[in-house]
Coordinates of C-alpha atoms in Angstrom, one line a residue:
X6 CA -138.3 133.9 158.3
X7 CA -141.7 134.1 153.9
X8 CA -141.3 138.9 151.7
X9 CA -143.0 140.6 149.5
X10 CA -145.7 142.0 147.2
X11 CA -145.2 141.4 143.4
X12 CA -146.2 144.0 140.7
X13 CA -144.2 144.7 137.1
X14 CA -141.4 147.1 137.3
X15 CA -138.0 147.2 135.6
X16 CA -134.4 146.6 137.3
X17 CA -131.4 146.8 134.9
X18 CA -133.5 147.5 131.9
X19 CA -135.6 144.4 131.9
X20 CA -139.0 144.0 132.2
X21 CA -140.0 141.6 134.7
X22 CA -143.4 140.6 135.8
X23 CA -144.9 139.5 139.0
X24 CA -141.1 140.4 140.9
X25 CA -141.1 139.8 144.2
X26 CA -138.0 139.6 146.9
X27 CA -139.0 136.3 147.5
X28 CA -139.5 134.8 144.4
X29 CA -137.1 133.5 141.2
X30 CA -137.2 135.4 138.5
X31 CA -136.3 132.7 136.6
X32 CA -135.8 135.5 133.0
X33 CA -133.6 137.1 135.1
X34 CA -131.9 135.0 136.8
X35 CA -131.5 132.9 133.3
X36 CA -129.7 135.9 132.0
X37 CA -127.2 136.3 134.9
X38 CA -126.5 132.6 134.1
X39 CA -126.1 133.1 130.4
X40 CA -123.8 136.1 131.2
X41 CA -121.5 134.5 133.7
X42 CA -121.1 130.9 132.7
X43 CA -118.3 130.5 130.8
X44 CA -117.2 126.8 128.8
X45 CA -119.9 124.1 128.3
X46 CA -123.0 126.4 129.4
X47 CA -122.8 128.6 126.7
X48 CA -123.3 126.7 124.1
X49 CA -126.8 126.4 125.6
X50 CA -127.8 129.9 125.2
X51 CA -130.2 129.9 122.2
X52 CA -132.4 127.2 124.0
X53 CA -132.3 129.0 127.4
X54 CA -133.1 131.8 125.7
X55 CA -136.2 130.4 124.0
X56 CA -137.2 128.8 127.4
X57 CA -136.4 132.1 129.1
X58 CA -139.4 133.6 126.6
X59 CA -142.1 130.8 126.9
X60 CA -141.0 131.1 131.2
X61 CA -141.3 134.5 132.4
X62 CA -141.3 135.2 136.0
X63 CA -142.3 132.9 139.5
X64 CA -143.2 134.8 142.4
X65 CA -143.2 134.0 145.5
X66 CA -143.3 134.0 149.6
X67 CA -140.1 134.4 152.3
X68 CA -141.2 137.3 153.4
X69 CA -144.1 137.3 152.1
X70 CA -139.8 135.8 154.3
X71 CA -140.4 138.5 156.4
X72 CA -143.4 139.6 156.1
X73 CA -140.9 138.0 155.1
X74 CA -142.3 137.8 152.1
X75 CA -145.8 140.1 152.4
X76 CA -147.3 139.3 148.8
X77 CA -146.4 135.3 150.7
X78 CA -146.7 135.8 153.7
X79 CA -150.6 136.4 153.9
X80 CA -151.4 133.9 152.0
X81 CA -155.1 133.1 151.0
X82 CA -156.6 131.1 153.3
X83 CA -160.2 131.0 154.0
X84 CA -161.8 132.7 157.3
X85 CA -163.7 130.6 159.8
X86 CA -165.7 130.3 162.5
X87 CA -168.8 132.6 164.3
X88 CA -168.4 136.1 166.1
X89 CA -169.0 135.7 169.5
X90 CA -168.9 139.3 170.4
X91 CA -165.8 139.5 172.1
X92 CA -163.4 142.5 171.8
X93 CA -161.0 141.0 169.6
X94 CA -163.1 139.5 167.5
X95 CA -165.1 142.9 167.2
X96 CA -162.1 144.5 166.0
X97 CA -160.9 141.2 163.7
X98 CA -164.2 140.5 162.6
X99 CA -165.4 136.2 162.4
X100 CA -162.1 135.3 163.1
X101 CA -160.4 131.9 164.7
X102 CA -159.2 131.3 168.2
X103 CA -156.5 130.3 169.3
X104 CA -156.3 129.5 173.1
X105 CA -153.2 128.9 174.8
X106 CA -152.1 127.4 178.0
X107 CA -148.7 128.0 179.0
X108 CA -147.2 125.4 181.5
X109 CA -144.4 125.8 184.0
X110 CA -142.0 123.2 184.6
X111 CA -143.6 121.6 187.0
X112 CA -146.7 120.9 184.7
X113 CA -149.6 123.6 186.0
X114 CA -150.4 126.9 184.1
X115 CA -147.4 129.4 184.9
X116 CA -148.9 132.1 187.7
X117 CA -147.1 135.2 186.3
X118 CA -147.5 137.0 183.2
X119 CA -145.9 135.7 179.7
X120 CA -146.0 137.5 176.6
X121 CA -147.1 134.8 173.7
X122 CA -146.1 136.0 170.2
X123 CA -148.0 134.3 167.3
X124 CA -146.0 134.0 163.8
X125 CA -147.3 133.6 160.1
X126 CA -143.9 132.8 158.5
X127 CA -142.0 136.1 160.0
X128 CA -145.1 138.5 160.3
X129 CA -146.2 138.7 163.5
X130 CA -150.1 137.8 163.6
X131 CA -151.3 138.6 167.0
X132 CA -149.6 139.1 170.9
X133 CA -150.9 139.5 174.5
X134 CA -149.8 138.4 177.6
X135 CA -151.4 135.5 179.7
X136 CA -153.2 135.4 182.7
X137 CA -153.2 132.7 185.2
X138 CA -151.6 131.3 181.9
X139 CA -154.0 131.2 179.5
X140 CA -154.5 134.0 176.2
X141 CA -156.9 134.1 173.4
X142 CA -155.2 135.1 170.7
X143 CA -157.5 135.7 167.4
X144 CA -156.5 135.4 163.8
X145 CA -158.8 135.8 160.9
X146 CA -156.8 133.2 158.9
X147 CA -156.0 129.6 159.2
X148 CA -153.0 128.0 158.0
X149 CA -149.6 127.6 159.9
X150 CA -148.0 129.3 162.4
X151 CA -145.0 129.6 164.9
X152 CA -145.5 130.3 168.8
X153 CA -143.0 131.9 170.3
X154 CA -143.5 132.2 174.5
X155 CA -141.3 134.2 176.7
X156 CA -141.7 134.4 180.4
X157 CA -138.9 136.0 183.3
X158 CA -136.9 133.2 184.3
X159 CA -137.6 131.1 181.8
X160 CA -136.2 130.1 178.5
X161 CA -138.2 131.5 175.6
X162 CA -140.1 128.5 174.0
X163 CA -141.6 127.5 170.2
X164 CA -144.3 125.7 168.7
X165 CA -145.3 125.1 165.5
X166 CA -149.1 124.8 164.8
X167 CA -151.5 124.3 162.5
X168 CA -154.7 125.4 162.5
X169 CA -157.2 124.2 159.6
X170 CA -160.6 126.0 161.4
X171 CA -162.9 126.7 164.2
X172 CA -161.3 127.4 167.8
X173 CA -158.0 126.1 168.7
X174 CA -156.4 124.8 172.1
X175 CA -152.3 124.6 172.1
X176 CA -150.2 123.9 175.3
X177 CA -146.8 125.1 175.7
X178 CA -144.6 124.2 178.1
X179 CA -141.6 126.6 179.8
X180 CA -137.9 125.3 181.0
X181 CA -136.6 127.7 184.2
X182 CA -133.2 129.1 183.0
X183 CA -130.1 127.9 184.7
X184 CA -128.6 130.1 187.2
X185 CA -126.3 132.4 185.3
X186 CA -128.1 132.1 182.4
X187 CA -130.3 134.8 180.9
X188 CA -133.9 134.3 180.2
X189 CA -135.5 135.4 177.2
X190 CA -136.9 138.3 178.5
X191 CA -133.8 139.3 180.7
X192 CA -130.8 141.4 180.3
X193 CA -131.0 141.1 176.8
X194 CA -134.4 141.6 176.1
X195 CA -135.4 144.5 173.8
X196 CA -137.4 148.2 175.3
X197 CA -140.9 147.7 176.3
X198 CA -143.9 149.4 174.9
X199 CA -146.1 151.3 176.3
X200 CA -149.9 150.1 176.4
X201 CA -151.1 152.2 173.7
X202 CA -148.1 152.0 171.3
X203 CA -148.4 148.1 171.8
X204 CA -151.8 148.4 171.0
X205 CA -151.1 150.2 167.9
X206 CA -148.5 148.0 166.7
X207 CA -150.5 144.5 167.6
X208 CA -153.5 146.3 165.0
X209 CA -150.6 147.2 162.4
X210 CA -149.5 144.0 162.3
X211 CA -152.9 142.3 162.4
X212 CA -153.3 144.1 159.5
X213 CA -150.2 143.7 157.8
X214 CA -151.3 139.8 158.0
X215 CA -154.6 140.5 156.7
X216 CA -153.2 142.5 153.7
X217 CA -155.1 145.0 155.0
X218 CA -152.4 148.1 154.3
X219 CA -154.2 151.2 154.7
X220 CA -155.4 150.1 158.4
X221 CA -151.8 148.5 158.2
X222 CA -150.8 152.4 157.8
X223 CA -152.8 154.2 159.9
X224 CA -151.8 151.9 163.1
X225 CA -148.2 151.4 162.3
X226 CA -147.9 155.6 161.9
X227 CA -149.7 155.7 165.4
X228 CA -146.8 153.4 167.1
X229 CA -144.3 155.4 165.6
X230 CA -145.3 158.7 166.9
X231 CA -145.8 156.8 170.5
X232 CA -142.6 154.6 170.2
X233 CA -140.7 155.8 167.1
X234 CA -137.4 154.4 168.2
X235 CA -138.6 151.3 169.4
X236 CA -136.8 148.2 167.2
X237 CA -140.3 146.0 166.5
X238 CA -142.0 149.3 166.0
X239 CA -139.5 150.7 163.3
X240 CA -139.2 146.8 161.6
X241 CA -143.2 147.1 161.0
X242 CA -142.5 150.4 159.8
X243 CA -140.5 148.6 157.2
X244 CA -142.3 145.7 156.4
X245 CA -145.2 148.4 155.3
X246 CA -143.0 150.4 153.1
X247 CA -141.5 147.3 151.6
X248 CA -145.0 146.6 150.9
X249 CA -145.2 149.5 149.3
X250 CA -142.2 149.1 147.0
X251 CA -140.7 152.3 149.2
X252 CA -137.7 149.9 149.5
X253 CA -135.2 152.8 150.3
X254 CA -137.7 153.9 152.9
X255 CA -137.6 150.6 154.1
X256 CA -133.9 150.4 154.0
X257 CA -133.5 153.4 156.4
X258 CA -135.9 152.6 159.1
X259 CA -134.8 148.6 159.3
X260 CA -131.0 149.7 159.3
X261 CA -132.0 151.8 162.5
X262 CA -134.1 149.0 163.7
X263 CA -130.9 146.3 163.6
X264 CA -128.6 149.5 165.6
X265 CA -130.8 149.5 168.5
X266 CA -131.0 145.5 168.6
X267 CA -128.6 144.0 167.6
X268 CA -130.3 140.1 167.7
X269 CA -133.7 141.3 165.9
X270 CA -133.5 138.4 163.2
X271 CA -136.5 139.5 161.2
X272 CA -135.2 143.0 161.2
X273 CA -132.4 141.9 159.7
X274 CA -134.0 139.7 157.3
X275 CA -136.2 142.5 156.5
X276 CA -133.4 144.7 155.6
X277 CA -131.4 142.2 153.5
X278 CA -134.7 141.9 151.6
X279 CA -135.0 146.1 151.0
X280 CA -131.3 145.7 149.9
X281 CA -132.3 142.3 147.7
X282 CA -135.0 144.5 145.6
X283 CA -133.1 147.4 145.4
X284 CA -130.6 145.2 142.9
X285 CA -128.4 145.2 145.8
X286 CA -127.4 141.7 146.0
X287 CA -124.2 142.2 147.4
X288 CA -125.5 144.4 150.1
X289 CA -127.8 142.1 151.0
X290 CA -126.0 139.2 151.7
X291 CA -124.5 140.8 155.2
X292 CA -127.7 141.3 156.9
X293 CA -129.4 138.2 155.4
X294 CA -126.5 136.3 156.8
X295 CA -126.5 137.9 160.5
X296 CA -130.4 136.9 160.1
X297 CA -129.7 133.4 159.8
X298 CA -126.9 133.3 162.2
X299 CA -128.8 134.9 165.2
X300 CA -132.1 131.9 163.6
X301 CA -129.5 129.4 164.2
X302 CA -128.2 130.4 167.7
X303 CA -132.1 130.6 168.7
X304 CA -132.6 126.9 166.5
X305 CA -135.5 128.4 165.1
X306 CA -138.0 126.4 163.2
X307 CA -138.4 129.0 160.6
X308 CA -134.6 129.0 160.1
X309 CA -135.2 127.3 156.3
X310 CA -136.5 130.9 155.3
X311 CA -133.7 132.6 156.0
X312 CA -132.0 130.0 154.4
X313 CA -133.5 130.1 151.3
X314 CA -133.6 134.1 151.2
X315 CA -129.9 134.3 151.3
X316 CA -129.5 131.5 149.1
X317 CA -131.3 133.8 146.4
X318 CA -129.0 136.4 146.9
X319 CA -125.7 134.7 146.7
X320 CA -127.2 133.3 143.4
X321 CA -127.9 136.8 141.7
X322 CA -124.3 137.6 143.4
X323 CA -123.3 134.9 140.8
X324 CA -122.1 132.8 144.4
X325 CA -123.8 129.7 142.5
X326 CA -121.8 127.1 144.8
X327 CA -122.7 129.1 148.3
X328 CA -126.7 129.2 146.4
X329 CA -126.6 125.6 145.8
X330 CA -125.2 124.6 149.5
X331 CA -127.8 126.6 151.1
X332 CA -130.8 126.3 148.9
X333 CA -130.0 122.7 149.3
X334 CA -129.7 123.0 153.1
X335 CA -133.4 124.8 153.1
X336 CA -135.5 122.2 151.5
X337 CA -135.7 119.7 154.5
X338 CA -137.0 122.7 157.1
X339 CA -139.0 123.5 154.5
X340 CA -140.5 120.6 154.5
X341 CA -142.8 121.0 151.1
X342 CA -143.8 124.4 152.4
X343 CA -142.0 126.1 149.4
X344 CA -141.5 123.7 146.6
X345 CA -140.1 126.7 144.7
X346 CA -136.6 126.1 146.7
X347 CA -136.2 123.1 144.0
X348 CA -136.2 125.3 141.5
X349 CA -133.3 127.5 142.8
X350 CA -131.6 124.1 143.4
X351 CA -131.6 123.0 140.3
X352 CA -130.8 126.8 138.9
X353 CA -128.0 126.5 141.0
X354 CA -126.9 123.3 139.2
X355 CA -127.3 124.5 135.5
X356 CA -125.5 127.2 136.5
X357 CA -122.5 125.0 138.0
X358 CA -122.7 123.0 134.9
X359 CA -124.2 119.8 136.7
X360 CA -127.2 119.3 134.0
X361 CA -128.1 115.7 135.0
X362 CA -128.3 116.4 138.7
X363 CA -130.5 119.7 137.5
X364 CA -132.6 117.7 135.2
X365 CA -132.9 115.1 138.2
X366 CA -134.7 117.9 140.5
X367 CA -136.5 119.4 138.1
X368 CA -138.2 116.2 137.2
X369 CA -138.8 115.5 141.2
X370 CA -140.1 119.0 141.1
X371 CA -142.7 118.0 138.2
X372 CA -143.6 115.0 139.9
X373 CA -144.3 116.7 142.9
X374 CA -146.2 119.9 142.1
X375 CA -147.7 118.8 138.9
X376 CA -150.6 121.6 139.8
X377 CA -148.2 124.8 140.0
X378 CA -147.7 127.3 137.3
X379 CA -143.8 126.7 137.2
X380 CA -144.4 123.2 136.3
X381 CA -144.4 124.0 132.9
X382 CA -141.5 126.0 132.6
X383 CA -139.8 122.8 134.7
X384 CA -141.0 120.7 131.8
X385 CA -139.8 123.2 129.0
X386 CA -136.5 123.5 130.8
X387 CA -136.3 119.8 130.9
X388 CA -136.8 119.8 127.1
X389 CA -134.4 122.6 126.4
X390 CA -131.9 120.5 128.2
X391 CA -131.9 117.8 126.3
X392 CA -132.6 119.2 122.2
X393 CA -129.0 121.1 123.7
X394 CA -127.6 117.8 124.6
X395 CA -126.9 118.4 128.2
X396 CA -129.0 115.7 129.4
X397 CA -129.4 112.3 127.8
X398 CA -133.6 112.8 127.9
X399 CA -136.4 114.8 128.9
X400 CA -138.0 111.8 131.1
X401 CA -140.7 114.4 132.8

């Protein structure tokens, strides 16, 4: 875990443009604020109110967390390199490729099969299994990704990569599992699909990456009638419809998806974002949390995203302390990937009542991203903050 596509529509009576699961409504979310504060806060209203006005709404990525975060996830990143008439790149068009070696432990290219999973944020971008270990894997994208390798008797491995254009080489490197202990693709690994209902779902979700949803739709309803109760299948099935704003659709089919595997962290994450746009931010908060707690045990690298999508849901659950701990917690993994995490920090601070430490991150925040669209509302807030005398100045 970045979720999903933006578009106006009205939750609890208010209009909101550009919403998205992954991104702060910052009218909104000023109005839970001006609702639930009580003492000191208050007296603040009139000014929030006019900032709330001039602000409007940020949207975002998480999904685009899970895919997500789709209107995020695929973000807009230029195509590269020639065709050079292979299959893949017949059916992705001039795309980018990606080849990767994976190593066994004693250094030379693993001899039997591993299945090599490439991630944009949480939405799978392309799979196949190696041979004599090596795969071409083809994106029509650049930008960054997350490898994930697993291989029998072996621990699953990741890699984060980034890949600005032309062809790509990547080596990974595989640990043997401990006797006793269970490889990624052991005991616990999830039903496998067959041939053409993988081949369905790697098109649907090539797709899904390439914001191409009507393909997106036509492959993903092909891997459901082949596999329809298979977990990765059914979590595509609701990345699409959350696409598609069908978030009770969504809801249903990623509830399944979480029954029959119990450890699909993206499933989860999915589903707590369904709940999330539904209103539901209490509901939400349960699967966003098992999300992050099965990230942890696996120490994924994506495990900011998860992070910060629960964080937004404990803040519209008016939970400003839990927001604040883990928005906080998700801007180091972020890493600058998702500058918009400030902003929920320092949300999370006004609403505690801690206006210098707000007024502190919002003027990193302007100093950092001085090219964004929310820069401006982070200087108007700023402003706001101190005509109210909640801050000593505006220094942004």
């Amino acid at each position: 875990m970045a979720l999903f596509c933006s578009g106006a529509y009205r939750r609890r009576g208010r209009n909101c443009a550009a919403k998205s699961a992954s991104g702060l409504c910052l009218r909104d979310t000023a109005d839970r604020v001006l609702a639930k504060v009580t003492g000191p806060a208050r007296s603040a209203q009139p000014r929030v109110a006019t900032l709330r006005g001039a602000a409007g709404c940020a949207s975002g990525s998480v999904a685009r967390v899970f895919v997500a975060a789709i209107c995020g996830l695929a973000l807009p990143f230029a195509v590269f390199s020639q065709d050079n008439g292979s299959a893949e790149k017949e059916w992705y068009g001039n795309g980018v490729a990606i080849s990767v070696t994976v190593h066994d432990d004693s250094g030379a290219p693993i001899p039997s099969p591993a299945n090599v999973k490439l991630l944009r944020g949480t939405l799978p971008s392309a799979q196949a299994e190696t041979s004599r270990g090596n795969v071409v894997l083809i994106v029509n994208r650049v930008g960054e990704f997350t490898l994930i390798v697993n291989a029998p008797g072996f621990r699953e491995a990741q890699k984060d990569i980034s890949v600005a254009g032309g062809n790509a080489q990547v080596d990974v490197y595989l640990r043997r599992a401990a006797d006793g202990e269970k490889s990624a693709t052991g005991a616990n690994a999830g039903p496998i699909l067959a041939p053409k209902a993988k081949e369905a779902l790697d098109k649907g979700l090539a797709a899904l990456s390439a914001d191409k949803t009507g393909e997106a739709d036509k492959q993903i309803a092909l891997a459901m009638k082949l596999a329809p109760g298979h977990p990765d299948v059914l979590y595509a099935q609701g990345v699409l419809w959350i696409m598609e704003r069908n978030w009770a659709q969504a809801q249903s089919v990623l509830e399944k998806a979480t029954q029959i595997d119990p450890n699909h962290a993206r499933a989860f994450a999915a589903l707590g974002m369904a709940l999330f746009d539904q209103g539901n931010f209490d509901g939400a908060i349960g699967p966003l949390e098992k999300s992050l707690k099965i990230e942890a045990a696996g120490t994924s690298s994506r495990i900011w995203e998860a992070q910060w999508a629960l964080a937004k849901a404990y803040y519209e659950d008016a939970r400003y302390p839990e927001a604040l701990k883990l928005s906080q917690a998700a801007l180091p993994g972020a890493n600058g990937k998702e500058p918009r995490i400030m902003l929920l920090v320092a949300q999370s601070l006004t609403a505690l009542g801690e206006y210098e430490e707000a007024a502190r991150v919002l003027r990193e925040f302007v100093r950092t991203n001085g090219d964004r669209k929310e820069t401006g509302m982070a200087r108007r807030w700023l402003e706001n903050l101190a005509k109210d005398g909640k801050i000593q100045t505006a220094k942004n």
